[in-house]
Amino acid sequence: MRIDAHAHAQPPEYLDALLASGRYESVRDAEGRIVVRERGSRFLTITPQMHHPEQRVAEMDEAGIDMQILSVTTPQVYFLQGQAAVDLARRCNDYLADIVRSYPTRFRALASVPLTADPDAAVREFVRCLDDLGMVGAIIGSNIDGRPIDDPAFDAFYAEADRRATTLFIHPMVPAGIEVMNPYALAPLVGFMFDTTLAVSRLIFSGFFERYPRVKVLVGHLGAAVPYLAGRLDIGWRSYSDCQGIPHPPTEYIRRLYLDTVSFHAPALRCALETVGPDRIVFGSDYPHVIGDVGGAIASIQQALPATTHDGVLGHTAAELFGISA
């Protein structure tokens, strides 16, 4: 099986809620697609495939993809608070579950958890997604409406994820300081990557992996800069007292991570391979974003990784991670 672990979908109502919030502005690009901006910086482009599973399946067939793991993209449901966030999360989760029911051999889905709502309400929705909707994990932002990912407010959710040995997919969010990223689309190109790097670093140094050892963490975009900076994090652990609240150097926790291949750059993929090993890398394309690339993702795997690892990276590892039978 070829399993794309990083692919997005959401109901049309999601865009309606996004724009109705008053927080964002939208324009049309040269192809007529809606581009969503925050504080002047673009961070999301709406493509038709986000809302049309039939077109998605046809393109999967053309690319030779057997299954996609669907999730809602940035900014998740975090732009709403309280019950409004719960209601939108339920709508998004039900929509993805409907796609899975309609195409049970082609899709699985990750839960959107309303972490900007009451913690008990967020956990209830997470449990509903696993128990009633059959979802295979959850997606969590690299920040939660500006709050760091290791904020104690999210401990109840993490505890439940640990109890169930769930997979959590860390996906980038709009970063702090986005105002300086207005030119050149730097928010998705650079800002997303360093917000993910910051999130993973905070999880490591906060002791997340000691407190929640059963949680399986998948990091988008090849772990962002984490593999490249792994040695520097170890130096910090050895040198700075405030980095020494964990019993092991950061590289030991980094080797526990799963990374998807949304990078499309062979040297970066080789760096990730040497950092976490081939059995921790899963195929991802970022479909159907305009900077997603199914063909490029497959080509980079075939170019950069030994042939003996291809089956695992392209599907077997994701099948084990998400509990998918062939």
mmCIF file of N, CA, C and O in Angstrom, residues 73-76 78 115 139-151 154 158 169-176 187 190-203 218-221 224:
data_model
loop_
_atom_site.group_PDB
_atom_site.id
_atom_site.type_symbol
_atom_site.label_atom_id
_atom_site.label_comp_id
_atom_site.label_asym_id
_atom_site.label_seq_id
_atom_site.Cartn_x
_atom_site.Cartn_y
_atom_site.Cartn_z
ATOM 1 N N THR A 73 -6.829 21.514 7.822
ATOM 2 C CA THR A 73 -5.577 22.266 7.726
ATOM 3 C C THR A 73 -5.551 23.461 8.687
ATOM 4 O O THR A 73 -6.464 23.674 9.496
ATOM 5 N N THR A 74 -4.511 24.243 8.586
ATOM 6 C CA THR A 74 -4.334 25.474 9.351
ATOM 7 C C THR A 74 -5.463 26.450 9.020
ATOM 8 O O THR A 74 -5.816 26.576 7.849
ATOM 9 N N PRO A 75 -6.066 27.128 9.976
ATOM 10 C CA PRO A 75 -5.697 27.223 11.385
ATOM 11 C C PRO A 75 -6.497 26.313 12.307
ATOM 12 O O PRO A 75 -6.764 26.691 13.450
ATOM 13 N N GLN A 76 -6.871 25.127 11.791
ATOM 14 C CA GLN A 76 -7.672 24.209 12.580
ATOM 15 C C GLN A 76 -8.956 24.916 13.027
ATOM 16 O O GLN A 76 -9.508 25.719 12.283
ATOM 17 N N TYR A 78 -9.000 26.625 15.878
ATOM 18 C CA TYR A 78 -8.503 27.429 17.000
ATOM 19 C C TYR A 78 -8.852 28.908 16.880
ATOM 20 O O TYR A 78 -8.619 29.660 17.830
ATOM 21 N N LEU A 115 -9.235 22.636 21.192
ATOM 22 C CA LEU A 115 -8.403 22.927 22.356
ATOM 23 C C LEU A 115 -8.562 24.351 22.862
ATOM 24 O O LEU A 115 -7.999 24.684 23.917
ATOM 25 N N ILE A 139 -5.015 15.540 14.989
ATOM 26 C CA ILE A 139 -4.084 16.563 14.521
ATOM 27 C C ILE A 139 -4.064 17.676 15.564
ATOM 28 O O ILE A 139 -5.099 18.034 16.134
ATOM 29 N N ILE A 140 -2.880 18.205 15.833
ATOM 30 C CA ILE A 140 -2.743 19.292 16.796
ATOM 31 C C ILE A 140 -1.813 20.341 16.207
ATOM 32 O O ILE A 140 -0.821 20.018 15.544
ATOM 33 N N GLY A 141 -2.147 21.594 16.424
ATOM 34 C CA GLY A 141 -1.344 22.678 15.877
ATOM 35 C C GLY A 141 -0.043 22.869 16.616
ATOM 36 O O GLY A 141 0.090 22.511 17.795
ATOM 37 N N SER A 142 0.936 23.467 15.936
ATOM 38 C CA SER A 142 2.214 23.785 16.570
ATOM 39 C C SER A 142 2.067 24.901 17.605
ATOM 40 O O SER A 142 2.939 25.082 18.460
ATOM 41 N N ASN A 143 1.009 25.674 17.524
ATOM 42 C CA ASN A 143 0.586 26.533 18.624
ATOM 43 C C ASN A 143 -0.935 26.531 18.610
ATOM 44 O O ASN A 143 -1.557 26.231 17.592
ATOM 45 N N ILE A 144 -1.526 26.836 19.740
ATOM 46 C CA ILE A 144 -2.989 26.781 19.867
ATOM 47 C C ILE A 144 -3.487 28.210 20.025
ATOM 48 O O ILE A 144 -3.560 28.735 21.137
ATOM 49 N N ASP A 145 -3.744 28.864 18.907
ATOM 50 C CA ASP A 145 -4.132 30.272 18.903
ATOM 51 C C ASP A 145 -3.126 31.104 19.687
ATOM 52 O O ASP A 145 -3.484 31.969 20.494
ATOM 53 N N GLY A 146 -1.846 30.817 19.451
ATOM 54 C CA GLY A 146 -0.779 31.573 20.088
ATOM 55 C C GLY A 146 -0.261 30.984 21.383
ATOM 56 O O GLY A 146 0.814 31.382 21.859
ATOM 57 N N ARG A 147 -0.982 30.049 21.969
ATOM 58 C CA ARG A 147 -0.511 29.413 23.202
ATOM 59 C C ARG A 147 0.459 28.291 22.848
ATOM 60 O O ARG A 147 0.239 27.540 21.900
ATOM 61 N N PRO A 148 1.541 28.144 23.597
ATOM 62 C CA PRO A 148 2.515 27.103 23.275
ATOM 63 C C PRO A 148 1.930 25.711 23.457
ATOM 64 O O PRO A 148 1.051 25.478 24.292
ATOM 65 N N ILE A 149 2.446 24.785 22.709
ATOM 66 C CA ILE A 149 1.901 23.435 22.646
ATOM 67 C C ILE A 149 2.060 22.682 23.969
ATOM 68 O O ILE A 149 1.316 21.737 24.249
ATOM 69 N N ASP A 150 2.999 23.110 24.815
ATOM 70 C CA ASP A 150 3.217 22.437 26.094
ATOM 71 C C ASP A 150 2.488 23.125 27.247
ATOM 72 O O ASP A 150 2.753 22.826 28.415
ATOM 73 N N ASP A 151 1.541 24.011 26.951
ATOM 74 C CA ASP A 151 0.772 24.696 27.984
ATOM 75 C C ASP A 151 0.029 23.662 28.839
ATOM 76 O O ASP A 151 -0.600 22.753 28.309
ATOM 77 N N PHE A 154 -3.519 21.923 28.237
ATOM 78 C CA PHE A 154 -3.798 20.813 27.322
ATOM 79 C C PHE A 154 -3.463 19.457 27.929
ATOM 80 O O PHE A 154 -3.533 18.428 27.247
ATOM 81 N N TYR A 158 -3.731 15.479 26.503
ATOM 82 C CA TYR A 158 -2.546 14.632 26.337
ATOM 83 C C TYR A 158 -2.656 13.366 27.180
ATOM 84 O O TYR A 158 -2.228 12.285 26.751
ATOM 85 N N PHE A 169 -0.590 14.126 15.280
ATOM 86 C CA PHE A 169 0.101 14.718 14.135
ATOM 87 C C PHE A 169 0.281 16.205 14.402
ATOM 88 O O PHE A 169 -0.697 16.947 14.495
ATOM 89 N N ILE A 170 1.528 16.664 14.562
ATOM 90 C CA ILE A 170 1.805 18.084 14.792
ATOM 91 C C ILE A 170 1.901 18.784 13.449
ATOM 92 O O ILE A 170 2.760 18.467 12.625
ATOM 93 N N HIS A 171 1.009 19.737 13.249
ATOM 94 C CA HIS A 171 0.938 20.474 11.988
ATOM 95 C C HIS A 171 1.193 21.951 12.261
ATOM 96 O O HIS A 171 0.751 22.494 13.272
ATOM 97 N N PRO A 172 1.918 22.645 11.368
ATOM 98 C CA PRO A 172 2.223 24.056 11.635
ATOM 99 C C PRO A 172 0.980 24.934 11.643
ATOM 100 O O PRO A 172 0.006 24.675 10.951
ATOM 101 N N MET A 173 1.071 25.974 12.432
ATOM 102 C CA MET A 173 0.056 27.019 12.504
ATOM 103 C C MET A 173 0.704 28.348 12.127
ATOM 104 O O MET A 173 1.931 28.442 12.001
ATOM 105 N N VAL A 174 -0.106 29.367 11.993
ATOM 106 C CA VAL A 174 0.416 30.711 11.749
ATOM 107 C C VAL A 174 1.313 31.096 12.914
ATOM 108 O O VAL A 174 0.904 31.014 14.080
ATOM 109 N N PRO A 175 2.558 31.490 12.658
ATOM 110 C CA PRO A 175 3.502 31.743 13.753
ATOM 111 C C PRO A 175 3.380 33.156 14.315
ATOM 112 O O PRO A 175 2.803 34.057 13.692
ATOM 113 N N ALA A 176 3.948 33.331 15.492
ATOM 114 C CA ALA A 176 4.106 34.682 16.036
ATOM 115 C C ALA A 176 5.009 35.484 15.115
ATOM 116 O O ALA A 176 5.902 34.939 14.462
ATOM 117 N N ALA A 187 5.315 33.247 5.332
ATOM 118 C CA ALA A 187 4.650 32.563 6.450
ATOM 119 C C ALA A 187 4.600 31.049 6.212
ATOM 120 O O ALA A 187 5.083 30.274 7.045
ATOM 121 N N VAL A 190 8.576 29.699 5.451
ATOM 122 C CA VAL A 190 9.576 29.736 6.515
ATOM 123 C C VAL A 190 8.915 29.699 7.894
ATOM 124 O O VAL A 190 9.301 28.904 8.761
ATOM 125 N N GLY A 191 7.929 30.540 8.104
ATOM 126 C CA GLY A 191 7.304 30.659 9.426
ATOM 127 C C GLY A 191 6.712 29.356 9.931
ATOM 128 O O GLY A 191 6.879 29.000 11.107
ATOM 129 N N PHE A 192 6.012 28.642 9.058
ATOM 130 C CA PHE A 192 5.430 27.365 9.466
ATOM 131 C C PHE A 192 6.511 26.409 9.979
ATOM 132 O O PHE A 192 6.325 25.707 10.967
ATOM 133 N N MET A 193 7.635 26.385 9.272
ATOM 134 C CA MET A 193 8.677 25.416 9.618
ATOM 135 C C MET A 193 9.285 25.708 10.994
ATOM 136 O O MET A 193 9.526 24.799 11.788
ATOM 137 N N PHE A 194 9.503 26.972 11.274
ATOM 138 C CA PHE A 194 10.140 27.283 12.550
ATOM 139 C C PHE A 194 9.145 27.251 13.699
ATOM 140 O O PHE A 194 9.541 27.005 14.844
ATOM 141 N N ASP A 195 7.861 27.443 13.421
ATOM 142 C CA ASP A 195 6.882 27.256 14.485
ATOM 143 C C ASP A 195 6.794 25.776 14.871
ATOM 144 O O ASP A 195 6.682 25.442 16.054
ATOM 145 N N THR A 196 6.864 24.890 13.885
ATOM 146 C CA THR A 196 6.892 23.456 14.182
ATOM 147 C C THR A 196 8.147 23.090 14.962
ATOM 148 O O THR A 196 8.096 22.322 15.929
ATOM 149 N N THR A 197 9.286 23.632 14.556
ATOM 150 C CA THR A 197 10.543 23.364 15.251
ATOM 151 C C THR A 197 10.458 23.816 16.707
ATOM 152 O O THR A 197 10.896 23.103 17.627
ATOM 153 N N LEU A 198 9.890 24.993 16.924
ATOM 154 C CA LEU A 198 9.713 25.506 18.281
ATOM 155 C C LEU A 198 8.805 24.590 19.089
ATOM 156 O O LEU A 198 9.089 24.280 20.261
ATOM 157 N N ALA A 199 7.708 24.128 18.477
ATOM 158 C CA ALA A 199 6.755 23.278 19.190
ATOM 159 C C ALA A 199 7.400 21.974 19.637
ATOM 160 O O ALA A 199 7.256 21.549 20.793
ATOM 161 N N VAL A 200 8.123 21.323 18.744
ATOM 162 C CA VAL A 200 8.761 20.053 19.092
ATOM 163 C C VAL A 200 9.818 20.269 20.169
ATOM 164 O O VAL A 200 9.944 19.474 21.114
ATOM 165 N N SER A 201 10.576 21.350 20.067
ATOM 166 C CA SER A 201 11.598 21.642 21.068
ATOM 167 C C SER A 201 10.975 21.853 22.441
ATOM 168 O O SER A 201 11.505 21.381 23.467
ATOM 169 N N ARG A 202 9.836 22.535 22.481
ATOM 170 C CA ARG A 202 9.162 22.751 23.762
ATOM 171 C C ARG A 202 8.661 21.435 24.337
ATOM 172 O O ARG A 202 8.733 21.213 25.554
ATOM 173 N N LEU A 203 8.113 20.574 23.492
ATOM 174 C CA LEU A 203 7.668 19.271 23.996
ATOM 175 C C LEU A 203 8.831 18.508 24.612
ATOM 176 O O LEU A 203 8.716 17.907 25.687
ATOM 177 N N LEU A 218 3.757 12.248 15.270
ATOM 178 C CA LEU A 218 4.137 12.435 13.871
ATOM 179 C C LEU A 218 4.287 13.926 13.625
ATOM 180 O O LEU A 218 3.380 14.703 13.947
ATOM 181 N N VAL A 219 5.418 14.340 13.078
ATOM 182 C CA VAL A 219 5.688 15.758 12.843
ATOM 183 C C VAL A 219 5.664 16.019 11.338
ATOM 184 O O VAL A 219 6.335 15.330 10.567
ATOM 185 N N GLY A 220 4.900 17.023 10.942
ATOM 186 C CA GLY A 220 4.781 17.361 9.527
ATOM 187 C C GLY A 220 6.041 17.974 8.955
ATOM 188 O O GLY A 220 6.930 18.442 9.678
ATOM 189 N N HIS A 221 6.118 17.966 7.620
ATOM 190 C CA HIS A 221 7.175 18.644 6.880
ATOM 191 C C HIS A 221 8.567 18.178 7.292
ATOM 192 O O HIS A 221 9.473 18.981 7.510
ATOM 193 N N ALA A 224 10.370 19.664 10.119
ATOM 194 C CA ALA A 224 10.818 21.059 9.968
ATOM 195 C C ALA A 224 12.336 21.114 10.125
ATOM 196 O O ALA A 224 13.039 20.360 9.469
#
